[in-house]
């Protein structure tokens, strides 16, 4: 086995949400490469979303809940052992023993073993169908047990118990909750809140029994079990779910002699380090400051701290806010900070509405300046505001009660996103602050989706989604994003408006357009956009002197710049059909110029590693052999992929290859807001993958089905069926209209999918414009397309015939040498950048 | 203004010829070799200074590609955008407009009798 000398061995025991988050943190910080990582995962499935476990009974599959897959871990280079349990730790030898006896050494060890459900030692608790609610396997057992019964009991009226009750109700059982304490959710709610919750849940058909201690479980008469309570009452049931709290899973740590808390839990310091400096513990198995944290957010914080520790960082875990906001059986429940008013001198305000069934309480400091805690039942709409007051120590209004009183004209203003300080935590699961969100927007995020991608906010429990949206919308609005659709600082117009101006006023150059409708000198945004519009409208060569300075470097040199400044060359291979002679030429050219060759996804051949001055020589040979430019560098038609169709294939019903070649020849060179890809399949088996293209065509017995606006890439989207059983001429006519309407109305760099989705009316509207000619544009669009088709010239052919244009293709204008800093090495018998 | 172009130019003997004016591409860039260094030359006819000379080396991509970037202005400041990762550099000073710690070397440059000359 080979391992570079500077990697150390890291073992992670446990792959729950927290264990997985730890790995994710390590990978994202780029530190994972420094370690040879092994992950023990006792369950057969890798990490999944335990917070939303009850969704398993209301439609979600195990795959929906999955947070990690073996493939993902493999991709990350991490050795994961699903279904494998670590059975002992030898701290002296620094080794972990697996269930099969295998011994693995570690330099650092992470314990993320989580917790197990506490089952009260009631006689009879081990009977059949006495289960717990923790893992997907547990859920499968619960489902199986429910099939034979009609009635179920949950022991425990806390947060998890009520979740479990939802699961039983979703399975169609008559559901009961038995709680030892006098009220539901005794930790998070006060007496009044608990009472309202109980009444609401009872209305939903879940029967609640409080102050009940179970003494014995034995045989029932109508049902499988009879539960006998201390007060003499009994309750029969077919299924019992224990959900009476969790206990840290600290057995491994205990056996290996790590310090354990009196009531369990692996003792850790603020760096999440155990009593052994090489071993860390995170999540529900860890005991910090005498506390176990049974929520996912603090677990994530610990994961982050431990990951930072391994990378030499100095983050610390300093406790966590245990506020929670939930929908339990459809009832809003919120609990913030000191919900029960235990702080000395604390004062409370309560609002209770029996009609609307809403209860609110706020706990404030003795001076009534700060919010210490809150209880909400029946309506969580104030949760975000109250949480921000509590977490950020924001001064309360003079009448704190105004925060929880019903809205009237003179109430204190709600805390809008603007009132939050930058340090305000918006997403507590992943610890994302308002400042980080603003940072993401400053860095270019333009939507809630972008911000989520960039910051991971709202990707934990999702509870902050509404708040996140209001912050993002507010920040975008403040930056003028929603109102400002200017292309850039040089043009106070949208792309669509500029297109219209160019068409209507017959503008032929950037200079002209800038002088009449813009200001300044232009930039890398407006120049290529206007260059593209001019090409779409008038189809003059982009290599003309008036246009050349407008093009992005790829269009300027009609090749694709790679990371070392060399270019790749992609000749057009219409429909992916190529003669042996042409294949040989590509091979000869590649050999002569030492180019790396690779087959593209669009059924053509990419030649990499050409220097600027080599491009004309390469193209002279390609043009001589009958090749044309492939526009791989342009926002334009790329390829029309095809299968062989009815000419060869026994299943083909139309000649898809001929159609693909015809279409590629028609639309090659069309400049558009973004790249465009086509595919044509000869039958419904769809071997050309047409439904992943901007324009997809699938043969039918009667003609062609046309699909539009699909794409692969970062956000894959299937194309929508646009029209069926078209003949050849109608097919081409519809495509003409769709494409030209796209060129006319889309934004810069907007793929067809986003263009259609943003159109009011979407697919139906597009059909109306194209098929029913609802805007009376059809003729015009077809004429415009016909102009583009009729004026096509191969850009490379015309360039190599023009010595003046070739002057630009010099690596140095004053020297014939190559760029000495471009160095290639050999890999798999081909060159690649060093 | 403290751009290198306004430096005292009485050290006439240190101006060296790089290329002909006809080698330049209007509103675009070309690269030239100068004592083992690669210089990106930009030609903006109609501006107060028409020629600009910056290092051709892109410090972000580590490739010699600056001459192939798009030129224009941002808030009135003439700039070139790196063709690979699109950082903007001041055509006069070479300073990166997006990241304070980045800058391209810049040369004093002039057009004389159809010839492009750099200082140094």
Short mmCIF file of N, CA and C in Angstrom, two decimals, chain A residues 571-648:
data_model
loop_
_atom_site.label_atom_id
_atom_site.label_comp_id
_atom_site.label_asym_id
_atom_site.label_seq_id
_atom_site.Cartn_x
_atom_site.Cartn_y
_atom_site.Cartn_z
N UNK A 571 -12.98 20.94 -34.09
CA UNK A 571 -13.63 21.09 -35.40
C UNK A 571 -15.05 20.55 -35.34
N UNK A 572 -15.92 21.08 -36.22
CA UNK A 572 -17.30 20.58 -36.24
C UNK A 572 -17.36 19.19 -36.84
N UNK A 573 -18.14 18.32 -36.19
CA UNK A 573 -18.40 16.98 -36.70
C UNK A 573 -19.91 16.83 -36.69
N UNK A 574 -20.60 17.30 -37.74
CA UNK A 574 -22.07 17.39 -37.66
C UNK A 574 -22.71 16.03 -37.35
N UNK A 575 -23.56 16.04 -36.36
CA UNK A 575 -24.27 14.82 -35.97
C UNK A 575 -23.36 13.75 -35.40
N UNK A 576 -22.08 14.07 -35.23
CA UNK A 576 -21.16 13.07 -34.71
C UNK A 576 -20.74 12.06 -35.77
N UNK A 577 -21.06 12.34 -37.04
CA UNK A 577 -20.72 11.43 -38.13
C UNK A 577 -19.41 11.88 -38.75
N UNK A 578 -18.45 10.97 -38.89
CA UNK A 578 -17.14 11.38 -39.41
C UNK A 578 -16.54 10.25 -40.25
N UNK A 579 -15.91 10.64 -41.34
CA UNK A 579 -15.32 9.62 -42.22
C UNK A 579 -13.98 9.16 -41.65
N UNK A 580 -13.56 7.96 -42.04
CA UNK A 580 -12.24 7.49 -41.58
C UNK A 580 -11.14 8.46 -42.01
N UNK A 581 -11.23 9.02 -43.22
CA UNK A 581 -10.18 9.93 -43.68
C UNK A 581 -10.07 11.15 -42.77
N UNK A 582 -11.21 11.67 -42.38
CA UNK A 582 -11.18 12.85 -41.50
C UNK A 582 -10.63 12.48 -40.12
N UNK A 583 -11.00 11.30 -39.65
CA UNK A 583 -10.46 10.85 -38.36
C UNK A 583 -8.94 10.78 -38.42
N UNK A 584 -8.45 10.27 -39.55
CA UNK A 584 -6.99 10.15 -39.70
C UNK A 584 -6.34 11.52 -39.68
N UNK A 585 -6.98 12.50 -40.36
CA UNK A 585 -6.41 13.85 -40.37
C UNK A 585 -6.33 14.39 -38.94
N UNK A 586 -7.40 14.19 -38.17
CA UNK A 586 -7.38 14.69 -36.79
C UNK A 586 -6.21 14.07 -36.03
N UNK A 587 -6.00 12.77 -36.25
CA UNK A 587 -4.90 12.09 -35.58
C UNK A 587 -3.55 12.64 -36.03
N UNK A 588 -3.44 12.87 -37.33
CA UNK A 588 -2.16 13.38 -37.84
C UNK A 588 -1.86 14.78 -37.31
N UNK A 589 -2.88 15.62 -37.30
CA UNK A 589 -2.68 16.99 -36.81
C UNK A 589 -2.30 16.95 -35.32
N UNK A 590 -3.01 16.13 -34.57
CA UNK A 590 -2.73 16.04 -33.13
C UNK A 590 -1.29 15.59 -32.90
N UNK A 591 -0.85 14.62 -33.69
CA UNK A 591 0.51 14.12 -33.54
C UNK A 591 1.54 15.20 -33.89
N UNK A 592 1.27 15.86 -35.02
CA UNK A 592 2.23 16.85 -35.52
C UNK A 592 2.42 17.98 -34.51
N UNK A 593 1.35 18.41 -33.87
CA UNK A 593 1.45 19.55 -32.95
C UNK A 593 1.47 19.13 -31.49
N UNK A 594 1.68 17.83 -31.25
CA UNK A 594 1.72 17.29 -29.88
C UNK A 594 0.49 17.71 -29.07
N UNK A 595 -0.68 17.42 -29.59
CA UNK A 595 -1.90 17.81 -28.90
C UNK A 595 -2.49 16.63 -28.14
N UNK A 596 -3.04 16.92 -27.01
CA UNK A 596 -3.77 15.91 -26.21
C UNK A 596 -5.16 15.76 -26.83
N UNK A 597 -5.62 14.54 -27.04
CA UNK A 597 -6.93 14.36 -27.67
C UNK A 597 -7.92 13.70 -26.74
N UNK A 598 -9.14 14.17 -26.81
CA UNK A 598 -10.19 13.60 -25.96
C UNK A 598 -11.52 13.69 -26.70
N UNK A 599 -12.32 12.64 -26.57
CA UNK A 599 -13.65 12.64 -27.18
C UNK A 599 -14.58 13.47 -26.28
N UNK A 600 -15.33 14.37 -26.86
CA UNK A 600 -16.22 15.22 -26.06
C UNK A 600 -17.57 14.54 -25.86
N UNK A 601 -18.38 15.13 -24.97
CA UNK A 601 -19.73 14.62 -24.74
C UNK A 601 -20.63 14.91 -25.93
N UNK A 602 -20.22 15.80 -26.82
CA UNK A 602 -21.04 16.19 -27.96
C UNK A 602 -20.64 15.46 -29.23
N UNK A 603 -19.99 14.31 -29.06
CA UNK A 603 -19.62 13.45 -30.20
C UNK A 603 -18.66 14.13 -31.15
N UNK A 604 -17.65 14.81 -30.60
CA UNK A 604 -16.58 15.28 -31.47
C UNK A 604 -15.26 15.13 -30.75
N UNK A 605 -14.21 15.66 -31.32
CA UNK A 605 -12.88 15.42 -30.77
C UNK A 605 -12.22 16.74 -30.42
N UNK A 606 -11.75 16.83 -29.20
CA UNK A 606 -11.15 18.03 -28.69
C UNK A 606 -9.62 17.86 -28.73
N UNK A 607 -8.92 18.83 -29.30
CA UNK A 607 -7.46 18.76 -29.40
C UNK A 607 -6.88 19.85 -28.49
N UNK A 608 -6.17 19.46 -27.45
CA UNK A 608 -5.71 20.41 -26.42
C UNK A 608 -4.22 20.71 -26.54
N UNK A 609 -3.86 21.93 -26.11
CA UNK A 609 -2.45 22.24 -25.90
C UNK A 609 -1.82 23.05 -27.02
N UNK A 610 -2.64 23.68 -27.88
CA UNK A 610 -2.08 24.48 -28.97
C UNK A 610 -1.73 25.87 -28.46
N UNK A 611 -0.56 26.37 -28.88
CA UNK A 611 -0.23 27.75 -28.54
C UNK A 611 -0.84 28.68 -29.59
N UNK A 612 -0.98 29.93 -29.19
CA UNK A 612 -1.66 30.92 -30.03
C UNK A 612 -1.15 30.89 -31.47
N UNK A 613 0.17 30.90 -31.64
CA UNK A 613 0.72 30.99 -32.99
C UNK A 613 0.53 29.71 -33.79
N UNK A 614 0.19 28.62 -33.12
CA UNK A 614 -0.02 27.36 -33.84
C UNK A 614 -1.43 27.23 -34.40
N UNK A 615 -2.37 28.03 -33.86
CA UNK A 615 -3.76 27.87 -34.26
C UNK A 615 -3.97 28.01 -35.78
N UNK A 616 -3.41 29.06 -36.43
CA UNK A 616 -3.65 29.17 -37.88
C UNK A 616 -3.07 27.98 -38.65
N UNK A 617 -1.88 27.50 -38.25
CA UNK A 617 -1.28 26.36 -38.97
C UNK A 617 -2.17 25.13 -38.82
N UNK A 618 -2.64 24.92 -37.60
CA UNK A 618 -3.51 23.76 -37.36
C UNK A 618 -4.78 23.87 -38.19
N UNK A 619 -5.35 25.06 -38.21
CA UNK A 619 -6.61 25.23 -38.93
C UNK A 619 -6.43 25.15 -40.44
N UNK A 620 -5.28 25.56 -40.93
CA UNK A 620 -5.06 25.44 -42.37
C UNK A 620 -5.16 23.97 -42.76
N UNK A 621 -4.56 23.12 -41.95
CA UNK A 621 -4.61 21.68 -42.27
C UNK A 621 -6.03 21.14 -42.12
N UNK A 622 -6.73 21.61 -41.08
CA UNK A 622 -8.08 21.10 -40.86
C UNK A 622 -9.03 21.56 -41.98
N UNK A 623 -8.90 22.83 -42.36
CA UNK A 623 -9.78 23.37 -43.41
C UNK A 623 -9.50 22.65 -44.73
N UNK A 624 -8.21 22.40 -44.99
CA UNK A 624 -7.86 21.66 -46.22
C UNK A 624 -8.51 20.29 -46.25
N UNK A 625 -8.67 19.70 -45.07
CA UNK A 625 -9.27 18.36 -45.01
C UNK A 625 -10.79 18.43 -44.99
N UNK A 626 -11.35 19.63 -45.07
CA UNK A 626 -12.81 19.76 -45.16
C UNK A 626 -13.50 20.04 -43.83
N UNK A 627 -12.72 20.34 -42.79
CA UNK A 627 -13.36 20.64 -41.51
C UNK A 627 -13.78 22.11 -41.45
N UNK A 628 -14.79 22.38 -40.62
CA UNK A 628 -15.20 23.75 -40.33
C UNK A 628 -15.05 23.98 -38.83
N UNK A 629 -15.09 25.27 -38.44
CA UNK A 629 -14.99 25.55 -37.01
C UNK A 629 -16.19 24.96 -36.27
N UNK A 630 -15.96 24.53 -35.01
CA UNK A 630 -17.04 23.90 -34.24
C UNK A 630 -17.73 24.84 -33.27
N UNK A 631 -17.29 26.12 -33.23
CA UNK A 631 -17.87 27.10 -32.30
C UNK A 631 -17.91 26.62 -30.87
N UNK A 632 -16.96 25.76 -30.48
CA UNK A 632 -16.92 25.29 -29.08
C UNK A 632 -16.60 26.46 -28.16
N UNK A 633 -16.04 27.53 -28.75
CA UNK A 633 -15.63 28.70 -27.97
C UNK A 633 -16.76 29.70 -27.81
N UNK A 634 -17.85 29.56 -28.55
CA UNK A 634 -18.83 30.64 -28.61
C UNK A 634 -20.09 30.37 -27.84
N UNK A 635 -20.80 31.45 -27.53
CA UNK A 635 -22.18 31.31 -27.07
C UNK A 635 -22.98 31.15 -28.34
N UNK A 636 -23.13 29.92 -28.77
CA UNK A 636 -23.71 29.65 -30.07
C UNK A 636 -24.04 28.17 -30.15
N UNK A 637 -24.53 27.72 -31.32
CA UNK A 637 -24.85 26.29 -31.43
C UNK A 637 -23.57 25.48 -31.27
N UNK A 638 -23.60 24.54 -30.35
CA UNK A 638 -22.45 23.64 -30.18
C UNK A 638 -22.65 22.42 -31.07
N UNK A 639 -23.36 21.43 -30.57
CA UNK A 639 -23.45 20.19 -31.35
C UNK A 639 -24.89 19.73 -31.47
N UNK A 640 -25.12 18.89 -32.47
CA UNK A 640 -26.37 18.15 -32.55
C UNK A 640 -25.98 16.67 -32.43
N UNK A 641 -26.19 16.13 -31.27
CA UNK A 641 -25.80 14.75 -31.00
C UNK A 641 -26.84 13.82 -31.61
N UNK A 642 -26.44 12.67 -32.07
CA UNK A 642 -27.45 11.76 -32.62
C UNK A 642 -27.07 10.31 -32.42
N UNK A 643 -28.07 9.44 -32.58
CA UNK A 643 -27.81 8.01 -32.69
C UNK A 643 -27.83 7.68 -34.18
N UNK A 644 -27.55 6.43 -34.56
CA UNK A 644 -27.52 6.13 -35.99
C UNK A 644 -28.91 6.07 -36.60
N UNK A 645 -29.92 5.81 -35.79
CA UNK A 645 -31.29 5.84 -36.29
C UNK A 645 -31.61 4.66 -37.21
N UNK A 646 -32.66 4.87 -38.04
CA UNK A 646 -33.23 3.75 -38.80
C UNK A 646 -32.27 3.19 -39.85
N UNK A 647 -31.19 3.92 -40.18
CA UNK A 647 -30.31 3.38 -41.20
C UNK A 647 -29.56 2.13 -40.73
N UNK A 648 -29.28 2.03 -39.45
CA UNK A 648 -28.56 0.87 -38.93
C UNK A 648 -29.33 0.14 -37.84
#
